[in-house]
Amino acid sequence: MANASNETKVRVGILGASGYTGAELVRMLIRHPAVEIALLTADRHAGKPMGDVFPHLARLDLPDLVKIEDADWNAVDLVFCALPHATTQQVVAGLPDSLKVVDLSADFRLRDVETYAKWYGGPHQAPDLQKEAVYGLTEIYRSEIAAARLVANPGCYTTASELPLMPLLAAGLIEPDGIVIDAKSGVSGAGRAEKQGILHAEVSEGIHAYGIASHRHCPEIEQELSVAAGRPVTVSFTPHLMPMNRGILATIYVTLANGANAEDLRIALAARYDPEPFVHVLPAGRAPATRDVRGSNHFLIGVFADRVPGRAIVISAEDNLVKGASGQAIQNMNVMCDLPETMGLEQEALFP
């Protein structure tokens, strides 16, 4: 096993360990002092050591990969589901009720199953489980996560959008209408499956928009912003693929409300996130960059006055594989298991 046997450790399993988020979970959890990695699944690679799939993990003492149907659920206390969208619902439905679950797919993020069916092309396979799922934006739903059995880990673009916007909407400092989110992601956000659109020759030395007016993170973003605003919110969201491995930078354009100015927004966000270990509001005039958070669970926010009167520009930066996925999942696990929230997540950004 990954760590010495210890009754006080949380025994975790990673379902879908052969993807980028699965490997990132292993990289971070292997140094978590309260975790034992007890189970790794990957159907196509079943029977292989993890190091055969990810050579950078070859020196670690890890269990071999197995098929999900061969997993011993008695050997784990909590599972991370890093499976493709639309495949997790039935898997989670078949797990013992005693298991805690952090799902990194989109299968339990949308509270309305009809909205899920519209955006994901088919009916939800576990509507009763959806009712008990808690949305896992840790800084916003910490108390609910602490009591949850099933946590729906947010998407990477949604985390980049929701953390800056939800406090501002809740405080009435920005108008709910007219929000524009221009977001740019590294290629790892597209997953590890072989796809023509993410080949080196297709991505390098260029940038392109995709999912224009139709990206599946739109309803997730709007769901949470509507909760914060207390009324329906519709946003303009356009993602772009960048020739880099990691990172998301979101540039968000908002209309100010109630005579507020950009500095009011920055002060409000700084006050809201001052107690938080991972969300940092930058001083006036300083812009976040993806290189400042690479490999870490930290999240940066900058606020600027727009040259257009009555508008402001809010910029956020995160590592899409860490705070946008696996790091936030571990943060949620810590909360669910009554562990220090920062445990296993203390690493600073890798630079350059």
Short mmCIF file of C-alpha atoms in Angstrom, two decimals:
data_model
loop_
_atom_site.label_atom_id
_atom_site.label_comp_id
_atom_site.label_asym_id
_atom_site.label_seq_id
_atom_site.Cartn_x
_atom_site.Cartn_y
_atom_site.Cartn_z
CA MET A 1 0.00 0.00 0.00
CA ALA A 2 0.99 3.60 -0.43
CA ASN A 3 1.46 4.25 3.28
CA ALA A 4 2.12 2.10 6.31
CA SER A 5 -0.99 0.54 7.75
CA ASN A 6 -2.50 2.71 10.43
CA GLU A 7 -5.97 2.49 11.92
CA THR A 8 -6.24 6.28 12.04
CA LYS A 9 -5.64 6.70 8.32
CA VAL A 10 -8.44 7.21 5.83
CA ARG A 11 -8.27 4.34 3.34
CA VAL A 12 -9.04 5.79 -0.09
CA GLY A 13 -9.71 4.41 -3.52
CA ILE A 14 -9.32 6.22 -6.83
CA LEU A 15 -11.68 5.04 -9.55
CA GLY A 16 -10.34 5.96 -12.96
CA ALA A 17 -6.75 6.34 -11.81
CA SER A 18 -5.29 6.27 -15.33
CA GLY A 19 -6.47 9.79 -16.19
CA TYR A 20 -4.79 13.11 -15.41
CA THR A 21 -6.95 13.81 -12.36
CA GLY A 22 -6.40 10.29 -11.06
CA ALA A 23 -2.64 10.64 -11.36
CA GLU A 24 -2.79 14.05 -9.70
CA LEU A 25 -4.74 12.57 -6.80
CA VAL A 26 -2.02 9.93 -6.34
CA ARG A 27 0.76 12.54 -6.56
CA MET A 28 -0.81 14.61 -3.80
CA LEU A 29 -2.28 11.88 -1.59
CA ILE A 30 0.96 9.91 -1.37
CA ARG A 31 2.31 12.61 0.96
CA HIS A 32 -0.94 13.07 2.88
CA PRO A 33 -0.17 12.00 6.45
CA ALA A 34 -3.71 10.79 7.19
CA VAL A 35 -4.34 8.79 4.00
CA GLU A 36 -3.60 5.28 2.82
CA ILE A 37 -4.09 4.67 -0.91
CA ALA A 38 -5.73 1.27 -0.81
CA LEU A 39 -7.39 0.91 -4.23
CA LEU A 40 -6.70 2.07 -7.79
CA THR A 41 -8.95 1.16 -10.71
CA ALA A 42 -8.52 1.54 -14.46
CA ASP A 43 -10.39 -0.96 -16.59
CA ARG A 44 -8.21 -0.75 -19.73
CA HIS A 45 -5.02 -1.02 -17.67
CA ALA A 46 -6.23 -3.57 -15.11
CA GLY A 47 -3.43 -5.76 -13.83
CA LYS A 48 -0.72 -3.19 -14.47
CA PRO A 49 1.33 -1.30 -11.89
CA MET A 50 0.50 2.41 -11.74
CA GLY A 51 4.08 3.13 -12.81
CA ASP A 52 3.47 1.47 -16.19
CA VAL A 53 0.76 4.02 -16.93
CA PHE A 54 2.49 6.99 -15.28
CA PRO A 55 6.27 6.48 -15.11
CA HIS A 56 6.67 9.50 -12.83
CA LEU A 57 4.84 7.48 -10.16
CA ALA A 58 6.84 4.28 -10.66
CA ARG A 59 8.94 4.68 -7.50
CA LEU A 60 5.89 4.74 -5.24
CA ASP A 61 4.60 1.70 -3.39
CA LEU A 62 1.07 1.61 -4.81
CA PRO A 63 -1.54 -1.11 -5.32
CA ASP A 64 -1.83 -2.43 -8.86
CA LEU A 65 -4.68 -1.25 -11.03
CA VAL A 66 -7.85 -3.39 -11.06
CA LYS A 67 -11.22 -3.34 -12.77
CA ILE A 68 -14.03 -1.67 -10.83
CA GLU A 69 -15.96 -4.91 -10.62
CA ASP A 70 -12.96 -6.54 -8.91
CA ALA A 71 -12.60 -3.82 -6.27
CA ASP A 72 -12.77 -4.74 -2.60
CA TRP A 73 -15.01 -2.05 -1.12
CA ASN A 74 -14.33 -3.31 2.39
CA ALA A 75 -10.75 -2.10 1.98
CA VAL A 76 -11.68 1.58 1.58
CA ASP A 77 -13.47 4.30 3.55
CA LEU A 78 -13.74 6.91 0.81
CA VAL A 79 -13.50 6.84 -2.98
CA PHE A 80 -12.61 9.52 -5.48
CA CYS A 81 -14.42 8.97 -8.76
CA ALA A 82 -12.29 10.27 -11.63
CA LEU A 83 -14.38 8.56 -14.28
CA PRO A 84 -15.73 10.02 -17.54
CA HIS A 85 -18.93 12.02 -17.45
CA ALA A 86 -22.16 9.97 -17.57
CA THR A 87 -20.43 6.84 -16.24
CA THR A 88 -20.20 7.68 -12.54
CA GLN A 89 -23.92 7.64 -11.66
CA GLN A 90 -24.38 3.89 -11.96
CA VAL A 91 -21.02 3.16 -10.34
CA VAL A 92 -21.82 5.29 -7.29
CA ALA A 93 -25.31 3.81 -7.10
CA GLY A 94 -23.71 0.38 -6.74
CA LEU A 95 -21.33 1.32 -3.93
CA PRO A 96 -21.99 0.45 -0.27
CA ASP A 97 -23.88 3.16 1.59
CA SER A 98 -21.07 3.29 4.14
CA LEU A 99 -18.59 4.69 1.61
CA LYS A 100 -17.98 8.40 1.33
CA VAL A 101 -17.65 9.60 -2.27
CA VAL A 102 -16.03 12.60 -3.92
CA ASP A 103 -17.04 12.62 -7.58
CA LEU A 104 -14.83 14.59 -9.96
CA SER A 105 -17.12 14.08 -12.96
CA ALA A 106 -20.13 16.24 -13.81
CA ASP A 107 -22.62 13.51 -12.95
CA PHE A 108 -23.89 14.99 -9.67
CA ARG A 109 -23.13 18.71 -10.06
CA LEU A 110 -26.46 19.79 -11.55
CA ARG A 111 -29.20 19.71 -8.94
CA ASP A 112 -32.00 19.53 -11.53
CA VAL A 113 -31.97 16.17 -13.34
CA GLU A 114 -33.89 17.65 -16.29
CA THR A 115 -31.15 20.21 -16.77
CA TYR A 116 -28.62 17.37 -16.66
CA ALA A 117 -30.53 15.46 -19.35
CA LYS A 118 -30.65 18.54 -21.58
CA TRP A 119 -26.91 19.24 -21.41
CA TYR A 120 -25.53 15.71 -21.21
CA GLY A 121 -27.74 14.02 -23.78
CA GLY A 122 -29.50 11.44 -21.65
CA PRO A 123 -31.51 10.88 -18.46
CA HIS A 124 -29.81 10.89 -15.09
CA GLN A 125 -29.27 7.31 -13.96
CA ALA A 126 -29.39 7.95 -10.21
CA PRO A 127 -31.91 10.72 -9.48
CA ASP A 128 -32.37 9.66 -5.84
CA LEU A 129 -28.62 9.94 -5.25
CA GLN A 130 -28.63 13.35 -6.90
CA LYS A 131 -30.93 14.57 -4.13
CA GLU A 132 -28.31 13.83 -1.48
CA ALA A 133 -25.29 15.12 -3.42
CA VAL A 134 -23.65 18.29 -2.06
CA TYR A 135 -21.96 20.70 -4.44
CA GLY A 136 -18.30 20.76 -3.47
CA LEU A 137 -17.19 24.37 -3.79
CA THR A 138 -15.40 24.15 -0.46
CA GLU A 139 -15.19 27.80 0.51
CA ILE A 140 -18.92 28.30 -0.12
CA TYR A 141 -20.47 25.02 1.08
CA ARG A 142 -18.03 23.89 3.80
CA SER A 143 -20.65 23.06 6.45
CA GLU A 144 -22.79 21.06 4.03
CA ILE A 145 -19.73 19.18 2.77
CA ALA A 146 -18.75 18.25 6.33
CA ALA A 147 -22.03 16.37 6.75
CA ALA A 148 -22.16 14.85 3.25
CA ARG A 149 -21.65 11.30 2.04
CA LEU A 150 -21.57 12.25 -1.67
CA VAL A 151 -19.83 15.42 -2.83
CA ALA A 152 -19.94 16.65 -6.42
CA ASN A 153 -16.57 18.26 -7.03
CA PRO A 154 -16.99 21.39 -9.19
CA GLY A 155 -15.63 21.76 -12.69
CA CYS A 156 -12.42 23.66 -13.36
CA TYR A 157 -13.99 26.52 -15.34
CA THR A 158 -16.81 26.76 -12.83
CA THR A 159 -14.46 27.08 -9.87
CA ALA A 160 -12.60 29.85 -11.71
CA SER A 161 -15.90 31.67 -12.29
CA GLU A 162 -17.86 31.02 -9.11
CA LEU A 163 -15.30 31.86 -6.43
CA PRO A 164 -14.91 35.47 -7.66
CA LEU A 165 -18.54 36.07 -8.60
CA MET A 166 -20.65 34.44 -5.88
CA PRO A 167 -19.63 36.80 -3.02
CA LEU A 168 -20.11 39.85 -5.25
CA LEU A 169 -23.60 38.74 -6.29
CA ALA A 170 -24.54 37.85 -2.73
CA ALA A 171 -23.43 41.30 -1.56
CA GLY A 172 -25.34 43.06 -4.34
CA LEU A 173 -22.19 44.77 -5.60
CA ILE A 174 -22.60 43.66 -9.22
CA GLU A 175 -25.58 43.29 -11.51
CA PRO A 176 -26.67 39.70 -12.19
CA ASP A 177 -27.23 40.55 -15.86
CA GLY A 178 -24.55 41.06 -18.48
CA ILE A 179 -21.77 38.94 -16.93
CA VAL A 180 -19.20 37.88 -19.52
CA ILE A 181 -16.69 35.13 -18.70
CA ASP A 182 -13.73 34.72 -21.08
CA ALA A 183 -11.74 31.71 -19.86
CA LYS A 184 -8.59 30.01 -21.12
CA SER A 185 -7.44 26.52 -20.16
CA GLY A 186 -4.43 24.28 -20.56
CA VAL A 187 -4.75 21.14 -22.68
CA SER A 188 -4.90 18.77 -19.70
CA GLY A 189 -8.44 20.00 -19.14
CA ALA A 190 -9.49 17.96 -22.17
CA GLY A 191 -8.43 14.71 -20.51
CA ARG A 192 -5.93 12.04 -21.51
CA ALA A 193 -7.95 10.21 -24.16
CA GLU A 194 -6.56 10.27 -27.68
CA LYS A 195 -8.27 13.09 -29.57
CA GLN A 196 -7.19 14.85 -32.73
CA GLY A 197 -8.04 18.27 -31.33
CA ILE A 198 -5.45 18.01 -28.55
CA LEU A 199 -2.52 16.69 -30.59
CA HIS A 200 0.61 18.82 -30.26
CA ALA A 201 0.42 20.00 -33.87
CA GLU A 202 -3.21 20.99 -33.41
CA VAL A 203 -2.67 22.99 -30.22
CA SER A 204 0.84 24.41 -30.18
CA GLU A 205 1.53 27.93 -31.48
CA GLY A 206 -2.12 28.87 -31.44
CA ILE A 207 -5.28 29.47 -29.43
CA HIS A 208 -8.89 28.69 -30.26
CA ALA A 209 -12.31 29.02 -28.73
CA TYR A 210 -14.54 25.97 -28.38
CA GLY A 211 -17.94 25.05 -26.94
CA ILE A 212 -19.08 28.54 -27.92
CA ALA A 213 -22.44 29.29 -26.29
CA SER A 214 -22.82 25.56 -25.61
CA HIS A 215 -20.17 24.46 -23.10
CA ARG A 216 -21.48 22.08 -20.44
CA HIS A 217 -20.07 24.19 -17.62
CA CYS A 218 -22.61 26.94 -18.48
CA PRO A 219 -25.53 25.44 -16.52
CA GLU A 220 -23.27 24.66 -13.57
CA ILE A 221 -21.99 28.23 -13.42
CA GLU A 222 -25.50 29.64 -13.79
CA GLN A 223 -26.87 27.28 -11.12
CA GLU A 224 -24.45 28.54 -8.48
CA LEU A 225 -24.54 32.21 -9.49
CA SER A 226 -28.34 32.07 -9.30
CA VAL A 227 -28.11 30.73 -5.75
CA ALA A 228 -25.82 33.62 -4.80
CA ALA A 229 -27.93 36.26 -6.52
CA GLY A 230 -31.27 34.91 -5.29
CA ARG A 231 -32.65 35.05 -8.83
CA PRO A 232 -31.94 33.38 -12.19
CA VAL A 233 -28.62 34.38 -13.73
CA THR A 234 -27.56 33.80 -17.33
CA VAL A 235 -23.96 34.39 -18.36
CA SER A 236 -21.99 34.62 -21.59
CA PHE A 237 -19.22 32.03 -21.21
CA THR A 238 -16.59 31.20 -23.81
CA PRO A 239 -13.71 28.79 -23.12
CA HIS A 240 -10.45 28.79 -25.08
CA LEU A 241 -7.75 26.14 -25.41
CA MET A 242 -4.22 27.38 -24.78
CA PRO A 243 -0.90 25.77 -25.79
CA MET A 244 0.07 24.95 -22.19
CA ASN A 245 -0.34 21.86 -20.05
CA ARG A 246 -1.92 23.34 -16.93
CA GLY A 247 -3.83 26.34 -15.73
CA ILE A 248 -6.99 28.37 -16.16
CA LEU A 249 -7.21 32.13 -16.44
CA ALA A 250 -10.71 33.61 -16.36
CA THR A 251 -11.28 37.25 -17.32
CA ILE A 252 -14.73 38.27 -16.13
CA TYR A 253 -16.54 41.46 -17.12
CA VAL A 254 -19.24 42.74 -14.75
CA THR A 255 -21.56 45.73 -14.37
CA LEU A 256 -21.29 47.54 -11.04
CA ALA A 257 -24.39 47.98 -8.88
CA ASN A 258 -25.53 50.54 -6.31
CA GLY A 259 -22.81 53.06 -7.08
CA ALA A 260 -20.03 50.56 -6.28
CA ASN A 261 -16.58 50.86 -7.78
CA ALA A 262 -13.86 48.34 -8.55
CA GLU A 263 -12.08 48.92 -5.25
CA ASP A 264 -15.32 48.13 -3.40
CA LEU A 265 -15.35 44.77 -5.17
CA ARG A 266 -11.73 44.07 -4.30
CA ILE A 267 -12.24 45.01 -0.64
CA ALA A 268 -15.36 42.84 -0.38
CA LEU A 269 -13.62 39.82 -1.89
CA ALA A 270 -10.57 40.34 0.31
CA ALA A 271 -12.77 40.44 3.41
CA ARG A 272 -14.70 37.33 2.34
CA TYR A 273 -11.60 35.26 1.59
CA ASP A 274 -9.16 36.61 4.18
CA PRO A 275 -9.72 33.59 6.49
CA GLU A 276 -9.38 31.12 3.60
CA PRO A 277 -6.08 29.25 3.20
CA PHE A 278 -6.23 28.86 -0.58
CA VAL A 279 -8.12 31.85 -2.05
CA HIS A 280 -6.08 35.06 -2.24
CA VAL A 281 -7.22 38.49 -3.40
CA LEU A 282 -4.32 40.45 -4.84
CA PRO A 283 -3.45 44.07 -4.07
CA ALA A 284 -4.94 46.72 -6.34
CA GLY A 285 -3.27 46.86 -9.73
CA ARG A 286 -1.86 43.34 -9.65
CA ALA A 287 -3.12 40.69 -12.07
CA PRO A 288 -3.11 36.92 -11.45
CA ALA A 289 -1.18 34.57 -13.72
CA THR A 290 -1.40 30.81 -14.15
CA ARG A 291 2.34 30.46 -13.53
CA ASP A 292 1.76 31.78 -10.00
CA VAL A 293 -0.42 28.80 -9.03
CA ARG A 294 0.98 25.94 -11.15
CA GLY A 295 0.96 22.67 -9.22
CA SER A 296 -0.70 24.21 -6.14
CA ASN A 297 -4.18 24.40 -4.65
CA HIS A 298 -3.98 28.20 -4.48
CA PHE A 299 -6.46 30.46 -6.27
CA LEU A 300 -5.77 34.11 -7.13
CA ILE A 301 -8.20 36.97 -7.81
CA GLY A 302 -7.45 40.43 -9.18
CA VAL A 303 -9.92 43.30 -9.65
CA PHE A 304 -9.62 46.23 -12.06
CA ALA A 305 -11.74 49.19 -13.07
CA ASP A 306 -12.86 48.95 -16.69
CA ARG A 307 -12.32 51.97 -18.91
CA VAL A 308 -16.05 51.69 -19.62
CA PRO A 309 -17.84 53.61 -16.83
CA GLY A 310 -19.87 51.46 -14.48
CA ARG A 311 -18.02 48.23 -15.27
CA ALA A 312 -15.20 46.25 -13.68
CA ILE A 313 -12.92 43.39 -14.71
CA VAL A 314 -12.31 40.47 -12.34
CA ILE A 315 -9.49 38.04 -13.17
CA SER A 316 -8.91 34.64 -11.56
CA ALA A 317 -6.16 32.04 -11.94
CA GLU A 318 -5.97 28.41 -10.83
CA ASP A 319 -4.30 25.14 -11.72
CA ASN A 320 -7.09 23.25 -13.48
CA LEU A 321 -5.80 19.87 -12.25
CA VAL A 322 -5.39 20.96 -8.63
CA LYS A 323 -7.81 23.62 -7.33
CA GLY A 324 -9.87 22.95 -10.45
CA ALA A 325 -10.05 19.19 -9.80
CA SER A 326 -7.91 16.91 -7.63
CA GLY A 327 -6.71 19.46 -5.07
CA GLN A 328 -10.22 20.69 -4.38
CA ALA A 329 -11.33 17.04 -4.14
CA ILE A 330 -8.73 16.42 -1.43
CA GLN A 331 -9.78 19.64 0.30
CA ASN A 332 -13.33 18.27 0.32
CA MET A 333 -12.15 14.90 1.60
CA ASN A 334 -10.39 16.64 4.48
CA VAL A 335 -13.61 18.46 5.39
CA MET A 336 -15.72 15.29 5.08
CA CYS A 337 -13.31 13.33 7.29
CA ASP A 338 -12.85 16.06 9.91
CA LEU A 339 -9.17 16.52 9.03
CA PRO A 340 -7.31 19.84 8.85
CA GLU A 341 -8.49 21.35 5.58
CA THR A 342 -5.00 22.16 4.33
CA MET A 343 -3.55 18.71 5.08
CA GLY A 344 -1.74 17.28 2.06
CA LEU A 345 -2.23 20.54 0.14
CA GLU A 346 0.50 22.70 1.60
CA GLN A 347 2.77 22.76 -1.47
CA GLU A 348 3.49 26.12 -3.04
CA ALA A 349 3.36 26.78 -6.78
CA LEU A 350 6.05 25.40 -9.08
CA PHE A 351 7.98 28.19 -10.79
CA PRO A 352 9.16 28.63 -13.47
#
